[in-house]
């Protein structure tokens, strides 16, 4: 069963540009040496100082295994970018329209 991680983030200096966000994600992916566990990562801006994200993993086991790297990247981001996580929810995907 696929597994999702949803987060909401606040940025003290405003949400970075789409290009800067892509660079952040590319750096994380490259640091993993091409071993990138998520099937999909989506980030969207909800206002000038907040963005939300969802990460889709093929399974809970893969999400759990990825957790250490994800937490380290988040800790670094909070220090470097002056952002903070506002909320996080994790759980199994119970329906995906594209899988029907």
Coordinates of C-alpha atoms in Angstrom, one line a residue:
X1 CA 0.0 0.0 0.0
X2 CA 1.4 3.4 -0.9
X3 CA 2.1 5.9 1.8
X4 CA 1.9 9.7 2.0
X5 CA 3.6 12.4 4.0
X6 CA 1.9 15.8 4.0
X7 CA 3.5 18.9 5.5
X8 CA 2.9 22.6 5.8
X9 CA 5.8 25.0 6.1
X10 CA 6.2 28.7 7.1
X11 CA 9.1 30.8 5.7
X12 CA 10.2 33.8 7.7
X13 CA 11.5 35.5 4.5
X14 CA 8.7 34.4 2.2
X15 CA 8.4 31.2 0.1
X16 CA 11.4 30.9 -2.2
X17 CA 10.9 31.0 -6.0
X18 CA 10.0 27.9 -7.9
X19 CA 13.5 27.7 -9.2
X20 CA 15.0 27.9 -5.7
X21 CA 12.6 25.2 -4.5
X22 CA 13.6 23.0 -7.4
X23 CA 17.3 23.5 -6.6
X24 CA 16.6 22.5 -3.0
X25 CA 14.9 19.3 -4.1
X26 CA 17.5 18.5 -6.7
X27 CA 20.3 18.9 -4.1
X28 CA 18.5 16.5 -1.8
X29 CA 17.9 14.0 -4.6
X30 CA 21.6 14.3 -5.8
X31 CA 22.8 13.8 -2.2
X32 CA 21.0 10.5 -2.2
X33 CA 23.1 9.4 -5.1
X34 CA 20.2 8.7 -7.4
X35 CA 18.6 6.4 -4.8
X36 CA 15.4 8.4 -4.5
X37 CA 12.7 6.5 -2.7
X38 CA 9.6 8.7 -3.3
X39 CA 7.4 8.1 -6.3
X40 CA 6.3 11.8 -6.3
X41 CA 7.0 15.0 -4.4
X42 CA 4.7 18.0 -4.9
X43 CA 5.1 21.4 -3.4
X44 CA 2.7 24.3 -3.7
X45 CA 2.5 27.8 -2.4
X46 CA -0.6 28.7 -0.4
X47 CA 0.4 32.4 0.4
X48 CA 3.5 34.6 0.5
X49 CA 4.9 32.8 3.6
X50 CA 3.6 29.2 3.5
X51 CA 3.9 26.2 1.2
X52 CA 2.5 22.7 1.5
X53 CA 4.0 19.5 0.2
X54 CA 3.1 15.8 -0.3
X55 CA 5.5 13.0 -0.7
X56 CA 4.2 9.7 -2.1
X57 CA 6.1 6.5 -1.3
X58 CA 5.5 3.1 -2.7
X59 CA 5.1 1.6 0.8
X60 CA 5.2 2.4 4.5
X61 CA 8.4 0.4 4.8
X62 CA 10.1 2.5 2.2
X63 CA 8.8 5.7 3.8
X64 CA 10.1 4.6 7.2
X65 CA 13.5 3.7 5.8
X66 CA 13.7 7.2 4.1
X67 CA 12.7 9.0 7.3
X68 CA 16.3 9.5 8.7
X69 CA 17.5 11.2 5.5
X70 CA 14.3 13.3 5.4
X71 CA 14.7 14.5 9.0
X72 CA 18.3 15.4 8.4
X73 CA 17.3 17.4 5.3
X74 CA 14.6 19.2 7.2
X75 CA 16.9 20.1 10.0
X76 CA 19.4 21.6 7.6
X77 CA 16.6 23.5 5.7
X78 CA 15.3 25.0 9.0
X79 CA 18.8 26.3 9.8
X80 CA 19.7 27.5 6.3
X81 CA 16.3 28.9 5.1
X82 CA 14.7 30.1 8.3
X83 CA 11.6 28.0 7.7
X84 CA 9.7 25.8 10.1
X85 CA 7.2 22.9 9.8
X86 CA 3.7 24.0 10.8
X87 CA 2.1 20.6 10.6
X88 CA 2.7 17.0 9.3
X89 CA 0.4 14.1 8.7
X90 CA 1.5 10.7 7.5
X91 CA -0.6 7.6 6.5
X92 CA -1.6 5.1 3.9
X93 CA -3.1 6.1 0.7
X94 CA -6.5 4.5 0.6
X95 CA -7.5 5.6 -2.9
X96 CA -5.7 7.0 -5.9
X97 CA -7.7 7.9 -9.0
X98 CA -4.9 7.2 -11.4
X99 CA -4.7 3.7 -10.1
X100 CA -8.3 2.8 -10.8

